[in-house]
mmCIF file of C-alpha atoms in Angstrom:
data_model
loop_
_atom_site.group_PDB
_atom_site.id
_atom_site.type_symbol
_atom_site.label_atom_id
_atom_site.label_comp_id
_atom_site.label_asym_id
_atom_site.label_seq_id
_atom_site.Cartn_x
_atom_site.Cartn_y
_atom_site.Cartn_z
ATOM 1 C CA UNK A 1 11.116 -87.248 -32.851
ATOM 2 C CA UNK A 2 13.451 -84.959 -30.925
ATOM 3 C CA UNK A 3 11.076 -84.992 -27.972
ATOM 4 C CA UNK A 4 10.993 -88.811 -28.025
ATOM 5 C CA UNK A 5 14.775 -88.986 -28.224
ATOM 6 C CA UNK A 6 15.067 -86.527 -25.354
ATOM 7 C CA UNK A 7 12.624 -88.559 -23.304
ATOM 8 C CA UNK A 8 14.595 -91.758 -23.933
ATOM 9 C CA UNK A 9 17.837 -90.051 -22.946
ATOM 10 C CA UNK A 10 16.209 -88.741 -19.782
ATOM 11 C CA UNK A 11 14.847 -92.202 -18.905
ATOM 12 C CA UNK A 12 18.234 -93.779 -19.550
ATOM 13 C CA UNK A 13 19.894 -91.176 -17.353
ATOM 14 C CA UNK A 14 17.382 -91.864 -14.589
ATOM 15 C CA UNK A 15 17.973 -95.607 -14.926
ATOM 16 C CA UNK A 16 21.755 -95.169 -14.710
ATOM 17 C CA UNK A 17 21.329 -92.904 -11.710
ATOM 18 C CA UNK A 18 18.974 -95.388 -10.038
ATOM 19 C CA UNK A 19 21.387 -98.253 -10.659
ATOM 20 C CA UNK A 20 24.203 -96.157 -9.282
ATOM 21 C CA UNK A 21 22.230 -95.366 -6.139
ATOM 22 C CA UNK A 22 21.180 -99.031 -5.773
ATOM 23 C CA UNK A 23 24.777 -100.147 -6.275
ATOM 24 C CA UNK A 24 25.981 -97.650 -3.678
ATOM 25 C CA UNK A 25 23.433 -98.780 -1.104
ATOM 26 C CA UNK A 26 24.179 -102.465 -1.860
ATOM 27 C CA UNK A 27 27.913 -101.964 -1.445
ATOM 28 C CA UNK A 28 27.343 -99.872 1.652
ATOM 29 C CA UNK A 29 25.147 -102.624 3.138
ATOM 30 C CA UNK A 30 27.777 -105.263 2.338
ATOM 31 C CA UNK A 31 30.485 -103.181 4.022
ATOM 32 C CA UNK A 32 28.481 -102.269 7.113
ATOM 33 C CA UNK A 33 29.709 -103.959 10.311
ATOM 34 C CA UNK A 34 27.183 -105.828 12.413
ATOM 35 C CA UNK A 35 27.688 -106.738 16.054
ATOM 36 C CA UNK A 36 26.410 -110.124 17.217
ATOM 37 C CA UNK A 37 26.819 -112.337 20.277
ATOM 38 C CA UNK A 38 27.890 -115.563 18.565
ATOM 39 C CA UNK A 39 31.619 -114.944 18.048
ATOM 40 C CA UNK A 40 32.598 -117.702 20.497
ATOM 41 C CA UNK A 41 30.154 -120.229 19.080
ATOM 42 C CA UNK A 42 30.607 -122.700 16.236
ATOM 43 C CA UNK A 43 28.356 -122.459 13.193
ATOM 44 C CA UNK A 44 28.190 -125.849 11.491
ATOM 45 C CA UNK A 45 27.386 -126.456 7.835
ATOM 46 C CA UNK A 46 26.177 -129.971 7.160
ATOM 47 C CA UNK A 47 26.372 -131.971 3.979
ATOM 48 C CA UNK A 48 23.697 -131.077 1.449
ATOM 49 C CA UNK A 49 22.937 -127.558 2.735
ATOM 50 C CA UNK A 50 22.586 -124.980 -0.019
ATOM 51 C CA UNK A 51 24.251 -121.557 0.066
ATOM 52 C CA UNK A 52 20.853 -119.904 0.472
ATOM 53 C CA UNK A 53 20.026 -122.227 3.366
ATOM 54 C CA UNK A 54 23.308 -121.272 5.080
ATOM 55 C CA UNK A 55 22.737 -117.526 4.616
ATOM 56 C CA UNK A 56 19.196 -117.824 5.973
ATOM 57 C CA UNK A 57 20.541 -119.690 9.014
ATOM 58 C CA UNK A 58 23.177 -116.980 9.563
ATOM 59 C CA UNK A 59 20.427 -114.351 9.611
ATOM 60 C CA UNK A 60 18.400 -116.450 12.041
ATOM 61 C CA UNK A 61 21.434 -116.791 14.327
ATOM 62 C CA UNK A 62 21.920 -112.993 14.244
ATOM 63 C CA UNK A 63 25.343 -113.190 12.589
ATOM 64 C CA UNK A 64 23.896 -111.393 9.563
ATOM 65 C CA UNK A 65 21.579 -108.473 10.274
ATOM 66 C CA UNK A 66 19.814 -109.182 6.975
ATOM 67 C CA UNK A 67 20.397 -111.866 4.364
ATOM 68 C CA UNK A 68 19.033 -109.752 1.496
ATOM 69 C CA UNK A 69 22.196 -107.770 0.553
ATOM 70 C CA UNK A 70 24.323 -110.906 0.499
ATOM 71 C CA UNK A 71 21.745 -112.884 -1.469
ATOM 72 C CA UNK A 72 21.527 -110.115 -4.080
ATOM 73 C CA UNK A 73 25.316 -109.815 -4.275
ATOM 74 C CA UNK A 74 25.689 -113.576 -4.771
ATOM 75 C CA UNK A 75 23.114 -113.577 -7.553
ATOM 76 C CA UNK A 76 24.989 -110.783 -9.318
ATOM 77 C CA UNK A 77 28.604 -111.737 -8.623
ATOM 78 C CA UNK A 78 29.106 -115.299 -7.360
ATOM 79 C CA UNK A 79 26.241 -117.522 -8.494
ATOM 80 C CA UNK A 80 28.456 -120.636 -8.352
ATOM 81 C CA UNK A 81 29.633 -120.307 -4.745
ATOM 82 C CA UNK A 82 29.289 -123.611 -2.890
ATOM 83 C CA UNK A 83 29.616 -123.542 0.885
ATOM 84 C CA UNK A 84 31.652 -126.517 2.024
ATOM 85 C CA UNK A 85 30.778 -128.761 4.940
ATOM 86 C CA UNK A 86 32.580 -127.772 8.117
ATOM 87 C CA UNK A 87 32.641 -125.726 11.310
ATOM 88 C CA UNK A 88 32.799 -121.914 11.002
ATOM 89 C CA UNK A 89 33.409 -119.073 13.445
ATOM 90 C CA UNK A 90 32.456 -115.474 12.702
ATOM 91 C CA UNK A 91 34.037 -112.541 14.592
ATOM 92 C CA UNK A 92 31.980 -109.660 15.946
ATOM 93 C CA UNK A 93 31.527 -107.124 14.525
ATOM 94 C CA UNK A 94 31.542 -108.557 11.018
ATOM 95 C CA UNK A 95 30.439 -107.288 7.617
ATOM 96 C CA UNK A 96 28.457 -109.383 5.118
ATOM 97 C CA UNK A 97 31.490 -109.327 2.801
ATOM 98 C CA UNK A 98 33.668 -110.720 5.604
ATOM 99 C CA UNK A 99 31.073 -113.428 6.223
ATOM 100 C CA UNK A 100 31.278 -114.294 2.542
ATOM 101 C CA UNK A 101 35.093 -114.443 2.667
ATOM 102 C CA UNK A 102 34.955 -116.846 5.625
ATOM 103 C CA UNK A 103 32.440 -119.067 3.841
ATOM 104 C CA UNK A 104 34.520 -119.055 0.655
ATOM 105 C CA UNK A 105 37.624 -120.240 2.550
ATOM 106 C CA UNK A 106 35.772 -123.289 3.810
ATOM 107 C CA UNK A 107 35.123 -124.460 7.335
ATOM 108 C CA UNK A 108 37.199 -126.558 9.656
ATOM 109 C CA UNK A 109 36.370 -130.242 9.333
ATOM 110 C CA UNK A 110 35.939 -131.368 12.893
ATOM 111 C CA UNK A 111 35.918 -135.048 12.082
ATOM 112 C CA UNK A 112 34.766 -137.621 9.600
ATOM 113 C CA UNK A 113 33.676 -141.226 9.567
ATOM 114 C CA UNK A 114 34.318 -143.257 6.440
ATOM 115 C CA UNK A 115 32.232 -146.401 6.330
ATOM 116 C CA UNK A 116 34.098 -148.853 4.103
ATOM 117 C CA UNK A 117 32.131 -151.200 1.859
ATOM 118 C CA UNK A 118 31.666 -154.470 3.714
ATOM 119 C CA UNK A 119 32.140 -153.001 7.179
ATOM 120 C CA UNK A 120 29.959 -154.519 9.903
ATOM 121 C CA UNK A 121 28.183 -152.776 12.754
ATOM 122 C CA UNK A 122 31.130 -153.864 14.915
ATOM 123 C CA UNK A 123 33.581 -151.999 12.672
ATOM 124 C CA UNK A 124 31.368 -148.899 12.614
ATOM 125 C CA UNK A 125 30.879 -148.918 16.395
ATOM 126 C CA UNK A 126 34.657 -149.060 16.860
ATOM 127 C CA UNK A 127 35.152 -146.153 14.461
ATOM 128 C CA UNK A 128 32.457 -144.065 16.176
ATOM 129 C CA UNK A 129 34.092 -144.618 19.554
ATOM 130 C CA UNK A 130 37.304 -143.235 18.046
ATOM 131 C CA UNK A 131 35.745 -139.814 17.312
ATOM 132 C CA UNK A 132 36.247 -137.767 20.527
ATOM 133 C CA UNK A 133 33.443 -135.255 19.948
ATOM 134 C CA UNK A 134 30.816 -138.030 19.830
ATOM 135 C CA UNK A 135 31.681 -138.922 23.426
ATOM 136 C CA UNK A 136 30.483 -142.491 23.040
ATOM 137 C CA UNK A 137 31.929 -145.882 23.917
ATOM 138 C CA UNK A 138 32.085 -148.790 21.494
ATOM 139 C CA UNK A 139 29.436 -150.605 23.543
ATOM 140 C CA UNK A 140 27.107 -147.593 23.469
ATOM 141 C CA UNK A 141 27.617 -147.117 19.726
ATOM 142 C CA UNK A 142 26.870 -150.790 19.115
ATOM 143 C CA UNK A 143 23.630 -150.446 21.084
ATOM 144 C CA UNK A 144 22.544 -147.633 18.718
ATOM 145 C CA UNK A 145 23.416 -149.771 15.692
ATOM 146 C CA UNK A 146 21.437 -152.705 17.051
ATOM 147 C CA UNK A 147 18.212 -150.666 17.142
ATOM 148 C CA UNK A 148 16.347 -151.446 13.879
ATOM 149 C CA UNK A 149 13.426 -149.053 14.411
ATOM 150 C CA UNK A 150 14.622 -146.567 11.763
ATOM 151 C CA UNK A 151 14.499 -149.129 8.930
ATOM 152 C CA UNK A 152 11.327 -151.017 9.853
ATOM 153 C CA UNK A 153 9.560 -149.245 6.997
ATOM 154 C CA UNK A 154 11.936 -150.931 4.536
ATOM 155 C CA UNK A 155 12.677 -154.170 6.375
ATOM 156 C CA UNK A 156 10.078 -155.019 9.044
ATOM 157 C CA UNK A 157 11.997 -158.157 10.038
ATOM 158 C CA UNK A 158 15.377 -156.511 10.563
ATOM 159 C CA UNK A 159 17.091 -157.450 13.816
ATOM 160 C CA UNK A 160 19.525 -154.499 13.681
ATOM 161 C CA UNK A 161 20.884 -151.899 11.250
ATOM 162 C CA UNK A 162 23.392 -154.249 9.635
ATOM 163 C CA UNK A 163 23.303 -153.756 5.869
ATOM 164 C CA UNK A 164 21.441 -150.452 6.073
ATOM 165 C CA UNK A 165 24.358 -148.160 7.009
ATOM 166 C CA UNK A 166 25.453 -147.026 3.581
ATOM 167 C CA UNK A 167 29.217 -146.969 2.896
ATOM 168 C CA UNK A 168 30.236 -143.334 2.468
ATOM 169 C CA UNK A 169 32.139 -140.540 4.217
ATOM 170 C CA UNK A 170 30.133 -138.753 6.889
ATOM 171 C CA UNK A 171 31.281 -135.412 8.281
ATOM 172 C CA UNK A 172 31.092 -135.048 12.049
ATOM 173 C CA UNK A 173 30.795 -131.488 13.302
ATOM 174 C CA UNK A 174 31.457 -130.362 16.837
ATOM 175 C CA UNK A 175 27.742 -130.516 17.664
ATOM 176 C CA UNK A 176 26.955 -133.778 15.828
ATOM 177 C CA UNK A 177 25.547 -136.432 18.150
ATOM 178 C CA UNK A 178 25.990 -140.179 17.748
ATOM 179 C CA UNK A 179 22.257 -140.787 17.087
ATOM 180 C CA UNK A 180 22.330 -138.049 14.406
ATOM 181 C CA UNK A 181 25.311 -139.725 12.748
ATOM 182 C CA UNK A 182 23.544 -143.095 12.709
ATOM 183 C CA UNK A 183 20.406 -141.472 11.277
ATOM 184 C CA UNK A 184 22.470 -139.908 8.484
ATOM 185 C CA UNK A 185 23.912 -143.321 7.533
ATOM 186 C CA UNK A 186 20.437 -144.848 7.395
ATOM 187 C CA UNK A 187 19.083 -141.844 5.478
ATOM 188 C CA UNK A 188 21.863 -142.260 2.922
ATOM 189 C CA UNK A 189 20.912 -145.901 2.427
ATOM 190 C CA UNK A 190 17.245 -144.998 2.005
ATOM 191 C CA UNK A 191 18.138 -142.357 -0.570
ATOM 192 C CA UNK A 192 20.215 -144.843 -2.604
ATOM 193 C CA UNK A 193 17.535 -147.519 -2.256
ATOM 194 C CA UNK A 194 14.689 -145.306 -3.463
ATOM 195 C CA UNK A 195 16.717 -143.785 -6.301
ATOM 196 C CA UNK A 196 18.471 -146.841 -7.730
ATOM 197 C CA UNK A 197 16.991 -150.071 -6.397
ATOM 198 C CA UNK A 198 13.432 -149.981 -5.081
ATOM 199 C CA UNK A 199 11.675 -150.124 -8.452
ATOM 200 C CA UNK A 200 13.875 -153.004 -9.676
ATOM 201 C CA UNK A 201 13.401 -154.945 -6.439
ATOM 202 C CA UNK A 202 9.636 -154.488 -6.610
ATOM 203 C CA UNK A 203 9.536 -155.694 -10.225
ATOM 204 C CA UNK A 204 11.547 -158.777 -9.229
ATOM 205 C CA UNK A 205 9.335 -159.369 -6.147
ATOM 206 C CA UNK A 206 12.432 -159.300 -3.965
ATOM 207 C CA UNK A 207 12.018 -157.798 -0.485
ATOM 208 C CA UNK A 208 14.726 -155.459 0.752
ATOM 209 C CA UNK A 209 15.822 -157.988 3.367
ATOM 210 C CA UNK A 210 16.678 -160.560 0.690
ATOM 211 C CA UNK A 211 18.397 -158.022 -1.557
ATOM 212 C CA UNK A 212 20.523 -156.525 1.212
ATOM 213 C CA UNK A 213 21.419 -159.887 2.752
ATOM 214 C CA UNK A 214 22.513 -161.268 -0.622
ATOM 215 C CA UNK A 215 24.400 -158.066 -1.445
ATOM 216 C CA UNK A 216 26.239 -158.186 1.881
ATOM 217 C CA UNK A 217 27.549 -161.668 1.079
ATOM 218 C CA UNK A 218 28.563 -160.546 -2.415
ATOM 219 C CA UNK A 219 30.358 -157.526 -0.933
ATOM 220 C CA UNK A 220 32.411 -159.579 1.497
ATOM 221 C CA UNK A 221 33.247 -162.287 -1.063
ATOM 222 C CA UNK A 222 34.139 -160.246 -4.176
ATOM 223 C CA UNK A 223 36.902 -157.654 -4.127
ATOM 224 C CA UNK A 224 36.458 -156.702 -7.781
ATOM 225 C CA UNK A 225 33.313 -154.910 -8.914
ATOM 226 C CA UNK A 226 33.426 -156.832 -12.198
ATOM 227 C CA UNK A 227 33.097 -160.136 -10.320
ATOM 228 C CA UNK A 228 30.102 -159.216 -8.197
ATOM 229 C CA UNK A 229 27.444 -160.291 -10.736
ATOM 230 C CA UNK A 230 29.355 -163.597 -11.098
ATOM 231 C CA UNK A 231 29.431 -164.166 -7.337
ATOM 232 C CA UNK A 232 25.726 -163.312 -7.272
ATOM 233 C CA UNK A 233 25.100 -166.001 -9.898
ATOM 234 C CA UNK A 234 26.952 -168.574 -7.765
ATOM 235 C CA UNK A 235 24.836 -167.662 -4.741
ATOM 236 C CA UNK A 236 21.553 -167.993 -6.640
ATOM 237 C CA UNK A 237 22.654 -171.190 -8.428
ATOM 238 C CA UNK A 238 23.572 -172.839 -5.124
ATOM 239 C CA UNK A 239 20.331 -171.702 -3.491
ATOM 240 C CA UNK A 240 18.347 -173.050 -6.446
ATOM 241 C CA UNK A 241 20.106 -176.439 -6.249
ATOM 242 C CA UNK A 242 19.810 -176.660 -2.471
ATOM 243 C CA UNK A 243 23.598 -176.553 -2.021
ATOM 244 C CA UNK A 244 25.002 -174.885 1.081
ATOM 245 C CA UNK A 245 26.605 -171.525 0.323
ATOM 246 C CA UNK A 246 29.671 -172.498 2.400
ATOM 247 C CA UNK A 247 31.035 -168.958 2.245
ATOM 248 C CA UNK A 248 33.672 -167.950 4.754
ATOM 249 C CA UNK A 249 32.398 -164.392 5.131
ATOM 250 C CA UNK A 250 29.244 -165.725 6.773
ATOM 251 C CA UNK A 251 31.308 -167.921 9.099
ATOM 252 C CA UNK A 252 33.383 -164.896 10.105
ATOM 253 C CA UNK A 253 30.214 -162.952 10.887
ATOM 254 C CA UNK A 254 28.859 -165.840 12.968
ATOM 255 C CA UNK A 255 32.136 -165.804 14.909
ATOM 256 C CA UNK A 256 31.870 -162.040 15.460
ATOM 257 C CA UNK A 257 28.315 -162.388 16.738
ATOM 258 C CA UNK A 258 29.476 -165.064 19.162
ATOM 259 C CA UNK A 259 32.348 -162.848 20.341
ATOM 260 C CA UNK A 260 34.898 -165.464 19.259
ATOM 261 C CA UNK A 261 36.461 -163.846 16.200
ATOM 262 C CA UNK A 262 40.235 -163.449 16.710
ATOM 263 C CA UNK A 263 40.460 -160.670 14.076
ATOM 264 C CA UNK A 264 43.585 -162.151 12.496
ATOM 265 C CA UNK A 265 42.047 -163.045 9.131
ATOM 266 C CA UNK A 266 42.130 -166.786 9.846
ATOM 267 C CA UNK A 267 38.988 -168.926 9.899
ATOM 268 C CA UNK A 268 39.607 -171.562 12.560
ATOM 269 C CA UNK A 269 38.089 -175.034 12.909
ATOM 270 C CA UNK A 270 36.164 -173.729 15.930
ATOM 271 C CA UNK A 271 34.630 -171.032 13.710
ATOM 272 C CA UNK A 272 33.548 -173.614 11.118
ATOM 273 C CA UNK A 273 31.849 -175.639 13.846
ATOM 274 C CA UNK A 274 29.836 -172.750 15.293
ATOM 275 C CA UNK A 275 26.173 -173.666 15.662
ATOM 276 C CA UNK A 276 24.871 -170.422 14.183
ATOM 277 C CA UNK A 277 22.289 -169.832 11.432
ATOM 278 C CA UNK A 278 24.881 -167.439 9.949
ATOM 279 C CA UNK A 279 27.270 -170.360 9.458
ATOM 280 C CA UNK A 280 26.522 -171.318 5.859
ATOM 281 C CA UNK A 281 28.984 -174.186 6.109
ATOM 282 C CA UNK A 282 26.393 -175.855 8.359
ATOM 283 C CA UNK A 283 23.040 -174.433 7.274
ATOM 284 C CA UNK A 284 21.469 -174.169 3.833
ATOM 285 C CA UNK A 285 20.099 -170.939 2.438
ATOM 286 C CA UNK A 286 20.999 -167.332 2.984
ATOM 287 C CA UNK A 287 22.061 -166.224 6.461
ATOM 288 C CA UNK A 288 19.153 -164.764 8.471
ATOM 289 C CA UNK A 289 20.351 -161.210 7.867
ATOM 290 C CA UNK A 290 23.115 -159.113 6.297
ATOM 291 C CA UNK A 291 26.728 -159.881 7.227
ATOM 292 C CA UNK A 292 28.019 -156.389 6.453
ATOM 293 C CA UNK A 293 27.089 -153.150 4.760
ATOM 294 C CA UNK A 294 27.176 -153.447 0.960
ATOM 295 C CA UNK A 295 27.889 -150.704 -1.540
ATOM 296 C CA UNK A 296 25.798 -149.866 -4.587
ATOM 297 C CA UNK A 297 27.567 -152.238 -7.009
ATOM 298 C CA UNK A 298 26.917 -155.227 -4.739
ATOM 299 C CA UNK A 299 23.281 -154.196 -4.256
ATOM 300 C CA UNK A 300 22.890 -153.945 -8.023
ATOM 301 C CA UNK A 301 24.542 -157.335 -8.493
ATOM 302 C CA UNK A 302 22.072 -158.907 -6.079
ATOM 303 C CA UNK A 303 19.278 -157.644 -8.326
ATOM 304 C CA UNK A 304 21.024 -158.364 -11.629
ATOM 305 C CA UNK A 305 23.233 -161.467 -11.335
ATOM 306 C CA UNK A 306 25.185 -162.761 -14.317
ATOM 307 C CA UNK A 307 23.581 -165.626 -16.205
ATOM 308 C CA UNK A 308 25.932 -168.561 -15.556
ATOM 309 C CA UNK A 309 25.955 -172.189 -14.426
ATOM 310 C CA UNK A 310 28.792 -171.560 -11.953
ATOM 311 C CA UNK A 311 28.506 -173.070 -8.486
ATOM 312 C CA UNK A 312 32.138 -172.741 -7.352
ATOM 313 C CA UNK A 313 34.834 -170.104 -7.256
ATOM 314 C CA UNK A 314 38.303 -169.887 -5.762
ATOM 315 C CA UNK A 315 40.988 -167.220 -5.593
ATOM 316 C CA UNK A 316 43.255 -167.068 -8.634
ATOM 317 C CA UNK A 317 46.903 -167.215 -7.420
ATOM 318 C CA UNK A 318 48.158 -165.971 -10.799
ATOM 319 C CA UNK A 319 46.714 -162.556 -10.013
ATOM 320 C CA UNK A 320 47.343 -160.279 -7.049
ATOM 321 C CA UNK A 321 44.163 -158.210 -7.225
ATOM 322 C CA UNK A 322 41.819 -160.596 -5.399
ATOM 323 C CA UNK A 323 40.396 -162.093 -8.605
ATOM 324 C CA UNK A 324 38.653 -165.483 -8.599
ATOM 325 C CA UNK A 325 38.260 -168.340 -11.050
ATOM 326 C CA UNK A 326 34.720 -169.652 -11.488
ATOM 327 C CA UNK A 327 33.626 -173.241 -12.179
ATOM 328 C CA UNK A 328 30.508 -175.235 -12.972
ATOM 329 C CA UNK A 329 31.850 -178.635 -11.836
ATOM 330 C CA UNK A 330 33.690 -179.940 -8.784
ATOM 331 C CA UNK A 331 36.600 -181.579 -10.643
ATOM 332 C CA UNK A 332 37.791 -178.305 -12.167
ATOM 333 C CA UNK A 333 37.199 -176.565 -8.857
ATOM 334 C CA UNK A 334 39.256 -179.159 -6.963
ATOM 335 C CA UNK A 335 42.163 -178.666 -9.389
ATOM 336 C CA UNK A 336 42.008 -174.893 -8.842
ATOM 337 C CA UNK A 337 41.912 -175.345 -5.062
ATOM 338 C CA UNK A 338 45.031 -177.579 -5.241
ATOM 339 C CA UNK A 339 46.785 -174.956 -7.355
ATOM 340 C CA UNK A 340 45.966 -172.306 -4.759
ATOM 341 C CA UNK A 341 47.116 -174.496 -1.846
ATOM 342 C CA UNK A 342 50.408 -175.284 -3.632
ATOM 343 C CA UNK A 343 50.969 -171.560 -4.203
ATOM 344 C CA UNK A 344 50.199 -170.786 -0.540
ATOM 345 C CA UNK A 345 52.683 -173.435 0.564
ATOM 346 C CA UNK A 346 55.397 -171.948 -1.669
ATOM 347 C CA UNK A 347 54.631 -168.516 -0.218
ATOM 348 C CA UNK A 348 54.854 -169.894 3.302
ATOM 349 C CA UNK A 349 58.224 -171.522 2.656
ATOM 350 C CA UNK A 350 59.511 -168.322 1.132
ATOM 351 C CA UNK A 351 58.436 -166.457 4.255
ATOM 352 C CA UNK A 352 55.902 -164.334 2.397
ATOM 353 C CA UNK A 353 52.885 -165.561 4.359
#
């Protein structure tokens, strides 16, 4: 028994000694300076990269001599570290612990592009041209956005990328190119489509083109998420009855395509008279393609409209949040339109419009 106890004590002592030696060598490795030739270069971390992916890339770039000490240290000490998107610079020489400190502080965000729900390719092209590091003009950006090749697998009939540039915030690093940025917007849409919508659309026998086009109209017509299924029901009810959609958002898009939109929020008589298939005041059915880039709630509404008999809606002047009133008959709708016009006239006289 004594021999067994002695053996256990000896083994425990050896284990403690081994752990001490391993700890010493680990700490020594973490504190050892490494000289590299990348101190003047920017190391960019993109959205979605894991900590392990970043450390592996740092080893590949020669900024870390070996990723193993840092990986082991992170497993033991900081398993929850998340490396934030941004641009990083690492001095030379640098220790693995200093690399970790720099990563923990977070990188410099070089730029970002926030695609707002309902934005068109024209809005996105303008925003891209405003990011200096992309070095691209609005015309050049628009040309990229008019190339539908990257979404032909989802929508073979697409004329451009309208509707397939998912609203989100995209980080633009110093080395991000304009084509890469466009690809990331399309990739984001594809991810959302496959995760949340594809199975439902397939079950409903609705092609992506129909879903996205309908959703884009919903997005530009309904400000409130709660109203989007109701607007969707109006669209489908009017289509079913053969009634023109007569929705101003499609007229605005037709005007933008024709290069005639004055960008002052007013739909002019000349806009209403445009001979464009996007002008749903003139032509029945959905427009031939999306009129903006819808968010997830509008895409879901296109696939799951409310069950109503509504065929009209008009802004509710009693509310200031963009809410609408919905109607199943023209007489009630006409009364609501008159109420809105009277309110607008009072606002005009009061100098509020």
